[in-house]
Short mmCIF file of N, CA and C in Angstrom, two decimals:
data_model
loop_
_atom_site.label_atom_id
_atom_site.label_comp_id
_atom_site.label_asym_id
_atom_site.label_seq_id
_atom_site.Cartn_x
_atom_site.Cartn_y
_atom_site.Cartn_z
N UNK A 14 16.45 17.26 -57.85
CA UNK A 14 17.14 16.32 -57.04
C UNK A 14 17.95 15.35 -57.90
N UNK A 15 18.03 15.64 -59.10
CA UNK A 15 18.82 14.79 -59.98
C UNK A 15 20.27 14.87 -59.57
N UNK A 16 20.87 13.72 -59.49
CA UNK A 16 22.27 13.66 -59.14
C UNK A 16 22.52 13.69 -57.64
N UNK A 17 21.45 13.67 -56.82
CA UNK A 17 21.64 13.67 -55.36
C UNK A 17 22.12 12.31 -54.93
N UNK A 18 23.06 12.30 -54.03
CA UNK A 18 23.61 11.03 -53.57
C UNK A 18 22.82 10.53 -52.37
N UNK A 19 22.60 9.25 -52.33
CA UNK A 19 21.89 8.64 -51.22
C UNK A 19 22.94 8.07 -50.28
N UNK A 20 22.87 8.49 -49.06
CA UNK A 20 23.85 8.03 -48.08
C UNK A 20 23.30 6.84 -47.31
N UNK A 21 24.18 6.20 -46.60
CA UNK A 21 23.77 5.06 -45.77
C UNK A 21 22.77 5.51 -44.71
N UNK A 22 22.98 6.68 -44.16
CA UNK A 22 22.07 7.22 -43.14
C UNK A 22 20.66 7.40 -43.68
N UNK A 23 20.57 7.89 -44.91
CA UNK A 23 19.25 8.07 -45.54
C UNK A 23 18.53 6.73 -45.65
N UNK A 24 19.26 5.71 -46.07
CA UNK A 24 18.68 4.37 -46.21
C UNK A 24 18.25 3.84 -44.85
N UNK A 25 19.12 3.99 -43.84
CA UNK A 25 18.79 3.52 -42.49
C UNK A 25 17.56 4.24 -41.93
N UNK A 26 17.48 5.55 -42.15
CA UNK A 26 16.33 6.31 -41.67
C UNK A 26 15.04 5.82 -42.32
N UNK A 27 15.08 5.58 -43.63
CA UNK A 27 13.90 5.07 -44.31
C UNK A 27 13.52 3.70 -43.77
N UNK A 28 14.51 2.86 -43.52
CA UNK A 28 14.26 1.53 -42.98
C UNK A 28 13.63 1.62 -41.59
N UNK A 29 14.18 2.47 -40.76
CA UNK A 29 13.67 2.65 -39.40
C UNK A 29 12.22 3.13 -39.45
N UNK A 30 11.94 4.12 -40.29
CA UNK A 30 10.58 4.65 -40.36
C UNK A 30 9.63 3.64 -40.99
N UNK A 31 10.09 2.90 -41.93
CA UNK A 31 9.24 1.93 -42.62
C UNK A 31 8.81 0.81 -41.68
N UNK A 32 9.71 0.35 -40.87
CA UNK A 32 9.40 -0.77 -39.97
C UNK A 32 9.17 -0.34 -38.53
N UNK A 33 9.14 0.97 -38.32
CA UNK A 33 8.92 1.54 -37.00
C UNK A 33 9.80 0.88 -35.95
N UNK A 34 11.06 0.84 -36.22
CA UNK A 34 12.00 0.32 -35.24
C UNK A 34 12.15 1.37 -34.15
N UNK A 35 11.89 0.93 -32.94
CA UNK A 35 11.91 1.84 -31.81
C UNK A 35 13.04 1.41 -30.88
N UNK A 36 13.76 2.36 -30.36
CA UNK A 36 14.83 2.00 -29.41
C UNK A 36 14.25 1.24 -28.21
N UNK A 37 15.04 0.35 -27.65
CA UNK A 37 14.56 -0.50 -26.56
C UNK A 37 14.15 0.31 -25.35
N UNK A 38 14.78 1.45 -25.13
CA UNK A 38 14.40 2.28 -23.98
C UNK A 38 12.97 2.77 -24.12
N UNK A 39 12.56 3.14 -25.31
CA UNK A 39 11.18 3.59 -25.54
C UNK A 39 10.20 2.43 -25.35
N UNK A 40 10.58 1.25 -25.79
CA UNK A 40 9.72 0.08 -25.62
C UNK A 40 9.53 -0.20 -24.14
N UNK A 41 10.62 -0.14 -23.38
CA UNK A 41 10.55 -0.39 -21.94
C UNK A 41 9.66 0.65 -21.27
N UNK A 42 9.79 1.92 -21.68
CA UNK A 42 8.96 2.98 -21.11
C UNK A 42 7.49 2.72 -21.39
N UNK A 43 7.17 2.33 -22.61
CA UNK A 43 5.78 2.04 -22.97
C UNK A 43 5.24 0.87 -22.15
N UNK A 44 6.07 -0.17 -22.00
CA UNK A 44 5.65 -1.33 -21.21
C UNK A 44 5.41 -0.94 -19.77
N UNK A 45 6.29 -0.12 -19.21
CA UNK A 45 6.12 0.35 -17.83
C UNK A 45 4.84 1.16 -17.70
N UNK A 46 4.57 2.03 -18.67
CA UNK A 46 3.35 2.83 -18.64
C UNK A 46 2.11 1.94 -18.69
N UNK A 47 2.16 0.91 -19.54
CA UNK A 47 1.03 -0.02 -19.65
C UNK A 47 0.81 -0.75 -18.33
N UNK A 48 1.90 -1.19 -17.70
CA UNK A 48 1.81 -1.90 -16.42
C UNK A 48 1.22 -0.97 -15.37
N UNK A 49 1.69 0.28 -15.34
CA UNK A 49 1.18 1.25 -14.38
C UNK A 49 -0.31 1.51 -14.60
N UNK A 50 -0.71 1.63 -15.86
CA UNK A 50 -2.13 1.86 -16.17
C UNK A 50 -2.98 0.68 -15.72
N UNK A 51 -2.49 -0.54 -15.96
CA UNK A 51 -3.22 -1.73 -15.53
C UNK A 51 -3.36 -1.76 -14.01
N UNK A 52 -2.27 -1.43 -13.30
CA UNK A 52 -2.32 -1.41 -11.84
C UNK A 52 -3.32 -0.37 -11.34
N UNK A 53 -3.33 0.81 -11.97
CA UNK A 53 -4.27 1.85 -11.58
C UNK A 53 -5.71 1.38 -11.80
N UNK A 54 -5.96 0.73 -12.94
CA UNK A 54 -7.29 0.23 -13.23
C UNK A 54 -7.72 -0.81 -12.20
N UNK A 55 -6.80 -1.70 -11.83
CA UNK A 55 -7.10 -2.72 -10.81
C UNK A 55 -7.43 -2.06 -9.48
N UNK A 56 -6.65 -1.03 -9.10
CA UNK A 56 -6.91 -0.32 -7.85
C UNK A 56 -8.28 0.34 -7.88
N UNK A 57 -8.62 0.95 -9.00
CA UNK A 57 -9.93 1.60 -9.12
C UNK A 57 -11.05 0.57 -9.00
N UNK A 58 -10.88 -0.59 -9.62
CA UNK A 58 -11.89 -1.64 -9.54
C UNK A 58 -12.04 -2.11 -8.09
N UNK A 59 -10.92 -2.28 -7.39
CA UNK A 59 -10.97 -2.71 -5.99
C UNK A 59 -11.70 -1.68 -5.14
N UNK A 60 -11.40 -0.40 -5.38
CA UNK A 60 -12.06 0.67 -4.63
C UNK A 60 -13.57 0.65 -4.89
N UNK A 61 -13.96 0.45 -6.14
CA UNK A 61 -15.38 0.40 -6.49
C UNK A 61 -16.06 -0.77 -5.78
N UNK A 62 -15.38 -1.92 -5.77
CA UNK A 62 -15.94 -3.09 -5.09
C UNK A 62 -16.10 -2.83 -3.60
N UNK A 63 -15.11 -2.18 -2.99
CA UNK A 63 -15.19 -1.86 -1.56
C UNK A 63 -16.35 -0.91 -1.29
N UNK A 64 -16.52 0.08 -2.16
CA UNK A 64 -17.62 1.02 -2.00
C UNK A 64 -18.97 0.30 -2.10
N UNK A 65 -19.08 -0.62 -3.05
CA UNK A 65 -20.32 -1.38 -3.21
C UNK A 65 -20.60 -2.22 -1.96
N UNK A 66 -19.55 -2.85 -1.42
CA UNK A 66 -19.71 -3.65 -0.21
C UNK A 66 -20.17 -2.78 0.96
N UNK A 67 -19.57 -1.59 1.08
CA UNK A 67 -19.96 -0.67 2.15
C UNK A 67 -21.42 -0.27 1.99
N UNK A 68 -21.83 0.02 0.77
CA UNK A 68 -23.22 0.39 0.52
C UNK A 68 -24.16 -0.74 0.92
N UNK A 69 -23.78 -1.98 0.55
CA UNK A 69 -24.61 -3.14 0.89
C UNK A 69 -24.71 -3.29 2.40
N UNK A 70 -23.58 -3.12 3.10
CA UNK A 70 -23.59 -3.24 4.56
C UNK A 70 -24.48 -2.19 5.18
N UNK A 71 -24.36 -0.94 4.69
CA UNK A 71 -25.18 0.14 5.23
C UNK A 71 -26.65 -0.13 4.98
N UNK A 72 -26.95 -0.61 3.78
CA UNK A 72 -28.34 -0.90 3.42
C UNK A 72 -28.89 -2.01 4.31
N UNK A 73 -28.07 -3.04 4.51
CA UNK A 73 -28.48 -4.17 5.33
C UNK A 73 -28.69 -3.72 6.78
N UNK A 74 -27.78 -2.88 7.27
CA UNK A 74 -27.87 -2.38 8.64
C UNK A 74 -29.12 -1.52 8.80
N UNK A 75 -29.38 -0.69 7.80
CA UNK A 75 -30.55 0.18 7.84
C UNK A 75 -31.83 -0.65 7.83
N UNK A 76 -31.84 -1.70 7.00
CA UNK A 76 -33.00 -2.58 6.90
C UNK A 76 -33.23 -3.29 8.23
N UNK A 77 -32.12 -3.75 8.83
CA UNK A 77 -32.21 -4.45 10.11
C UNK A 77 -32.74 -3.51 11.20
N UNK A 78 -32.26 -2.27 11.19
CA UNK A 78 -32.69 -1.28 12.17
C UNK A 78 -34.18 -0.98 11.99
N UNK A 79 -34.60 -0.87 10.74
CA UNK A 79 -36.00 -0.59 10.44
C UNK A 79 -36.88 -1.75 10.91
N UNK A 80 -36.41 -2.97 10.67
CA UNK A 80 -37.16 -4.16 11.08
C UNK A 80 -37.29 -4.21 12.60
N UNK A 81 -36.19 -3.89 13.28
CA UNK A 81 -36.18 -3.89 14.74
C UNK A 81 -37.15 -2.85 15.29
N UNK A 82 -37.14 -1.67 14.67
CA UNK A 82 -38.04 -0.58 15.08
C UNK A 82 -39.49 -1.00 14.89
N UNK A 83 -39.77 -1.64 13.75
CA UNK A 83 -41.12 -2.10 13.44
C UNK A 83 -41.57 -3.14 14.47
N UNK A 84 -40.67 -4.05 14.83
CA UNK A 84 -40.98 -5.09 15.79
C UNK A 84 -41.27 -4.48 17.17
N UNK A 85 -40.47 -3.48 17.54
CA UNK A 85 -40.65 -2.81 18.82
C UNK A 85 -42.00 -2.09 18.85
N UNK A 86 -42.34 -1.45 17.74
CA UNK A 86 -43.62 -0.74 17.65
C UNK A 86 -44.78 -1.71 17.77
N UNK A 87 -44.65 -2.86 17.11
CA UNK A 87 -45.69 -3.89 17.15
C UNK A 87 -45.87 -4.41 18.58
N UNK A 88 -44.75 -4.62 19.26
CA UNK A 88 -44.78 -5.13 20.63
C UNK A 88 -45.45 -4.11 21.55
N UNK A 89 -45.12 -2.83 21.34
CA UNK A 89 -45.71 -1.76 22.15
C UNK A 89 -47.22 -1.69 21.92
N UNK A 90 -47.64 -1.84 20.67
CA UNK A 90 -49.06 -1.80 20.33
C UNK A 90 -49.81 -2.95 20.99
N UNK A 91 -49.20 -4.14 20.95
CA UNK A 91 -49.82 -5.32 21.55
C UNK A 91 -49.96 -5.13 23.06
N UNK A 92 -48.92 -4.58 23.68
CA UNK A 92 -48.94 -4.35 25.13
C UNK A 92 -50.07 -3.38 25.49
N UNK A 93 -50.25 -2.36 24.66
CA UNK A 93 -51.30 -1.37 24.88
C UNK A 93 -52.68 -2.03 24.77
N UNK A 94 -52.83 -2.93 23.77
CA UNK A 94 -54.10 -3.63 23.59
C UNK A 94 -54.41 -4.51 24.80
N UNK A 95 -53.38 -5.17 25.32
CA UNK A 95 -53.56 -6.04 26.48
C UNK A 95 -54.02 -5.20 27.68
N UNK A 96 -53.41 -4.04 27.87
CA UNK A 96 -53.80 -3.15 28.97
C UNK A 96 -55.26 -2.73 28.83
N UNK A 97 -55.63 -2.33 27.61
CA UNK A 97 -57.01 -1.89 27.37
C UNK A 97 -57.98 -3.04 27.62
N UNK A 98 -57.61 -4.24 27.21
CA UNK A 98 -58.47 -5.40 27.43
C UNK A 98 -58.66 -5.66 28.91
N UNK A 99 -57.60 -5.52 29.71
CA UNK A 99 -57.70 -5.72 31.17
C UNK A 99 -58.62 -4.67 31.79
N UNK A 100 -58.50 -3.42 31.33
CA UNK A 100 -59.34 -2.35 31.84
C UNK A 100 -60.81 -2.63 31.54
N UNK A 101 -61.08 -3.08 30.31
CA UNK A 101 -62.45 -3.40 29.92
C UNK A 101 -63.00 -4.55 30.76
N UNK A 102 -62.17 -5.57 31.01
CA UNK A 102 -62.59 -6.71 31.81
C UNK A 102 -62.96 -6.27 33.22
N UNK A 103 -62.14 -5.41 33.80
CA UNK A 103 -62.39 -4.92 35.15
C UNK A 103 -63.70 -4.13 35.21
N UNK A 104 -63.95 -3.34 34.17
CA UNK A 104 -65.19 -2.56 34.13
C UNK A 104 -66.41 -3.47 34.04
N UNK A 105 -66.28 -4.57 33.28
CA UNK A 105 -67.41 -5.48 33.11
C UNK A 105 -67.69 -6.26 34.40
N UNK A 106 -66.66 -6.55 35.17
CA UNK A 106 -66.84 -7.33 36.39
C UNK A 106 -67.28 -6.44 37.49
#
């Protein structure tokens, strides 16, 4: 390579690569991609939060239904005991 001439283009290319000068269009594209990724992440987080809320509501509803069923069963049992007590009283009298 002795005697090879260095052109202005060679110097500019080395400068560009050394400092990673990127055309503005590429910078804008990268920024747009980053914004899109952030928006997607936010949407995913919102969806996860909604799913968690739905699970909590279902769990709460299920718990409430179970409690109501238990209360109804208890009431039915008490009513049965009262009936049996009346029958026993009648037999004794």
